[in-house]
Rosetta silent file (secondary structure, phi, psi, omega in degrees, C-alpha in Angstrom):
SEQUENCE: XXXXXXXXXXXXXXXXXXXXXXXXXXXXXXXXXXXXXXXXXXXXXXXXXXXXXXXXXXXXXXXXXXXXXXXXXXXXXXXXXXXXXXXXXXXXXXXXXXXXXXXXXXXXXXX
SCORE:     score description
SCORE:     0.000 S_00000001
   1 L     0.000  -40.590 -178.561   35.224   47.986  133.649 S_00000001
   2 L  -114.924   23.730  147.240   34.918   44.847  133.352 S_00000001
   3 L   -58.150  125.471  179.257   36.606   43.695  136.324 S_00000001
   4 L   -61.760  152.820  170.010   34.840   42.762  139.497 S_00000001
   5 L  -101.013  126.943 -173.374   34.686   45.141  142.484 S_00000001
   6 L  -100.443   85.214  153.837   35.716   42.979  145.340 S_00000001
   7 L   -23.738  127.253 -176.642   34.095   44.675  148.460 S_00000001
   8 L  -103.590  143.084 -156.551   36.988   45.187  151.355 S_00000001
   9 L   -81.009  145.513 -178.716   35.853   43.647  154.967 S_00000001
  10 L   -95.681  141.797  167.789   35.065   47.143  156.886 S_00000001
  11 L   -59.489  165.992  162.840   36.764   47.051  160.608 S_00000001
  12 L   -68.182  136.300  160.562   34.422   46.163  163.356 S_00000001
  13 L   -90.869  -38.195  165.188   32.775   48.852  164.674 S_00000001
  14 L   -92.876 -164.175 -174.537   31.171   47.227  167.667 S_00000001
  15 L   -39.957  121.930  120.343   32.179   45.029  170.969 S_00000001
  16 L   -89.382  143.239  156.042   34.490   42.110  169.903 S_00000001
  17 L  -101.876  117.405  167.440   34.813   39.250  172.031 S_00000001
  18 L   -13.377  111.762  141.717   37.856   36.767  172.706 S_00000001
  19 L    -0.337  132.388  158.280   37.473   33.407  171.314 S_00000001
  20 L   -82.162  156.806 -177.575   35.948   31.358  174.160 S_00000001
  21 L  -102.531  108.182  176.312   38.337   28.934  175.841 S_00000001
  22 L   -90.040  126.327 -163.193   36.876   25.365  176.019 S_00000001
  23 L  -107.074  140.270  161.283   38.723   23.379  178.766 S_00000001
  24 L   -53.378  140.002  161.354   38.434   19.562  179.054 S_00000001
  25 L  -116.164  145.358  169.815   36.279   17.486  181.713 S_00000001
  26 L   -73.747  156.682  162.893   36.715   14.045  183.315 S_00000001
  27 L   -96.502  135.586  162.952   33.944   11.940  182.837 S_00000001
  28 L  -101.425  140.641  138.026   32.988   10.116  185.944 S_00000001
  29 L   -70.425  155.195  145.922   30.841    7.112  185.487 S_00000001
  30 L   -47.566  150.360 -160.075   27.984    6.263  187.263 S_00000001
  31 L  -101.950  125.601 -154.910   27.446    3.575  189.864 S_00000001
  32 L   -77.690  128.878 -168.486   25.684    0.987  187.724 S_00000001
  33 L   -77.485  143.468 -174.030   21.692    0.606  188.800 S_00000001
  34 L   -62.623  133.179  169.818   20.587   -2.570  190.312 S_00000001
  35 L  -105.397 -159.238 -175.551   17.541   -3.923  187.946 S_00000001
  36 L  -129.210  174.359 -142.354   14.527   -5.098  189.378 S_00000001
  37 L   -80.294  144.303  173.130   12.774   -8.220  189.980 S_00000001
  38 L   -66.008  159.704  170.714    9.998   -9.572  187.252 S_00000001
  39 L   -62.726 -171.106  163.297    6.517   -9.190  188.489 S_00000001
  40 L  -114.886    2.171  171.313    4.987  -11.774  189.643 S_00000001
  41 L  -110.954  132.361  173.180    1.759  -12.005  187.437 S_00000001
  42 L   -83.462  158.285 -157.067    2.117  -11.511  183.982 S_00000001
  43 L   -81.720  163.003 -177.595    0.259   -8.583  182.969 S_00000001
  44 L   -72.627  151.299  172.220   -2.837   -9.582  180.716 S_00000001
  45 L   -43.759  126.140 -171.207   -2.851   -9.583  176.844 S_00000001
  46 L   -71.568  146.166 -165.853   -4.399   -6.426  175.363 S_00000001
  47 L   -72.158  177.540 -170.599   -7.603   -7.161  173.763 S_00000001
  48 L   -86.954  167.210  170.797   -7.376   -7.571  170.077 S_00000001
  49 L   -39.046  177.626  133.785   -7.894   -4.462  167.590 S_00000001
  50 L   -64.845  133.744  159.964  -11.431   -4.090  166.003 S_00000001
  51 L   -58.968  176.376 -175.916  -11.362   -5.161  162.340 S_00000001
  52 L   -88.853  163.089 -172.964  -12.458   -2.502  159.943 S_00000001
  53 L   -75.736  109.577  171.961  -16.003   -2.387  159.183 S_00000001
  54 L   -59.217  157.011 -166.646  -17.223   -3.989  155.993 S_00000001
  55 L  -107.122  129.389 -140.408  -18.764   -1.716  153.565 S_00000001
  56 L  -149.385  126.575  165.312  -22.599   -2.743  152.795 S_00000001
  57 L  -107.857   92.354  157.760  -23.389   -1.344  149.239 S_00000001
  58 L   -62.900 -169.212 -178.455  -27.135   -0.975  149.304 S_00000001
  59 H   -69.855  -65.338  160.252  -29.236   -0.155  146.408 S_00000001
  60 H   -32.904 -100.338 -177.311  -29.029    4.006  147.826 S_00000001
  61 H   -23.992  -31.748 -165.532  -25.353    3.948  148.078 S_00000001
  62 H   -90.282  -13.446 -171.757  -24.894    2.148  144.682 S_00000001
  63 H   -66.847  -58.572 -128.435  -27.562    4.971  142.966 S_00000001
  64 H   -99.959  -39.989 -174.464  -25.587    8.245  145.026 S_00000001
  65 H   -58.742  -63.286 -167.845  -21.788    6.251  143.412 S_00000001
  66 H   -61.482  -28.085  178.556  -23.028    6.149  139.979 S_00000001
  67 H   -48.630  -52.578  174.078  -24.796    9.299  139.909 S_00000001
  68 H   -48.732  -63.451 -175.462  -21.212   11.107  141.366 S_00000001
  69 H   -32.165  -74.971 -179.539  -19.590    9.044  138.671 S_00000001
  70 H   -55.078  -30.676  161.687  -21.546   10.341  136.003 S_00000001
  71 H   -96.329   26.374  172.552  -21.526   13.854  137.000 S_00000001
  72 H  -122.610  -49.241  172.931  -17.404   14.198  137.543 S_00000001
  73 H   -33.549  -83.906 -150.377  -17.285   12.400  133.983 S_00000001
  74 H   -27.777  -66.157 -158.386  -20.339   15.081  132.345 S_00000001
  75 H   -45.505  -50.841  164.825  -18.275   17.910  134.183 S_00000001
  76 H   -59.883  -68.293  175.988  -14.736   16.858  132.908 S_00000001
  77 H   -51.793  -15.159  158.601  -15.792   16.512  129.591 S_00000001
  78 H   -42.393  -77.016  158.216  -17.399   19.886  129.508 S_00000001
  79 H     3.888  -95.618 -166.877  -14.096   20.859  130.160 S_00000001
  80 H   -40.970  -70.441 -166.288  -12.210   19.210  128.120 S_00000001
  81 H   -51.075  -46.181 -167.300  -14.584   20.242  125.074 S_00000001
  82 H   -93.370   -4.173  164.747  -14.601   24.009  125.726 S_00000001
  83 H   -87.139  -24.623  177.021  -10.891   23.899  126.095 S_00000001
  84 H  -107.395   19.237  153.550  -10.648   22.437  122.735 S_00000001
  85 H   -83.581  -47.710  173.589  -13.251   25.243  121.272 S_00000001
  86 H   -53.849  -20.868 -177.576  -11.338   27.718  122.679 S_00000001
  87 H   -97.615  -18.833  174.026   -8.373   26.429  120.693 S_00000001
  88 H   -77.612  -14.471 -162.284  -10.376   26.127  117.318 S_00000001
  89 H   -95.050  -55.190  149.536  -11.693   29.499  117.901 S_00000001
  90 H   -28.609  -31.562 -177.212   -8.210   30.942  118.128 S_00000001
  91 H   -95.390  -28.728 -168.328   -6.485   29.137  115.204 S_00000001
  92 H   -67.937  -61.962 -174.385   -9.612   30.359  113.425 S_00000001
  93 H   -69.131  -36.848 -177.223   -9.281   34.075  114.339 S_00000001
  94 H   -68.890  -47.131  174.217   -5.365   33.869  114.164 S_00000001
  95 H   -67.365  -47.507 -177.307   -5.841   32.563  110.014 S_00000001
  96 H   -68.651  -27.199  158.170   -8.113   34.961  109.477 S_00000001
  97 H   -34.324  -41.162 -165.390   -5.996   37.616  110.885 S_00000001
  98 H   -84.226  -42.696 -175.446   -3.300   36.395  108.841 S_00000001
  99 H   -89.185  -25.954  169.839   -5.183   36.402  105.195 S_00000001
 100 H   -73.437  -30.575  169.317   -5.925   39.985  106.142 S_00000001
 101 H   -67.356  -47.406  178.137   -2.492   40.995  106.917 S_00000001
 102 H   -71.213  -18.929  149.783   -1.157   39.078  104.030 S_00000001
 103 H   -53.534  -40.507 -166.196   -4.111   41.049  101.563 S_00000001
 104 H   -83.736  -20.093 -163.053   -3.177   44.509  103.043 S_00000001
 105 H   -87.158  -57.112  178.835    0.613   43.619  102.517 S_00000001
 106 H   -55.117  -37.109 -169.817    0.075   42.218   98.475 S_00000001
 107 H   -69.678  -49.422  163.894   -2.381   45.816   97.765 S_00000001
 108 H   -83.078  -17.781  114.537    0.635   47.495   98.990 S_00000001
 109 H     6.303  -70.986  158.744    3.280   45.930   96.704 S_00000001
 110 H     3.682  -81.026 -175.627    0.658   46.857   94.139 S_00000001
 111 L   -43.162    0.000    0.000    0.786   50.126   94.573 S_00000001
């Protein structure tokens, strides 16, 4: 029972093929290429990159940062805060649960 069943390999039922036979090849080399002559102008330097653009904070731009800023704070702390209501409201409901169970359990003792 508590021996393994070892599945037995079933014959083939369809087409086998022979092993292929791989036979060795010579390598020939190649007749070694000639190179070729430098130009005779050198080609011209590529112009240089662009630099990156400096970043011009106006007075708009610095209003539309803090403004984001202040509304990814408000919004995370919303968050935050109604995730830890949700957990006071549970340990809340969970005690009282608990002093009711534990009331119904001493009344029946009582009894």
């Amino acid at each position: 029972m508590f021996r393994p069943k070892i599945p037995t390999m079933p014959t083939p039922t369809g087409q086998t093929f022979p092993p292929a036979i791989v036979e060795p090849t010579t390598i020939i080399p190649a007749t070694p290429i000639q190179p070729t002559p430098p130009p005779a102008a050198p080609a011209p330097a590529p112009a240089p990159a662009p630099s990156r653009p400096v970043v011009q904070l106006t007075p708009g731009t610095m209003l539309a940062l803090v403004g984001g800023g202040t509304a990814v704070v408000l919004v995370v702390g919303a968050v935050l805060v109604s995730l830890l209501l949700a957990v006071a409201i549970t340990g809340a409901s969970v005690a009282v649960c608990a002093v009711v169970v534990r009331s119904i359990l001493a009344s029946e003792t009582r009894r």
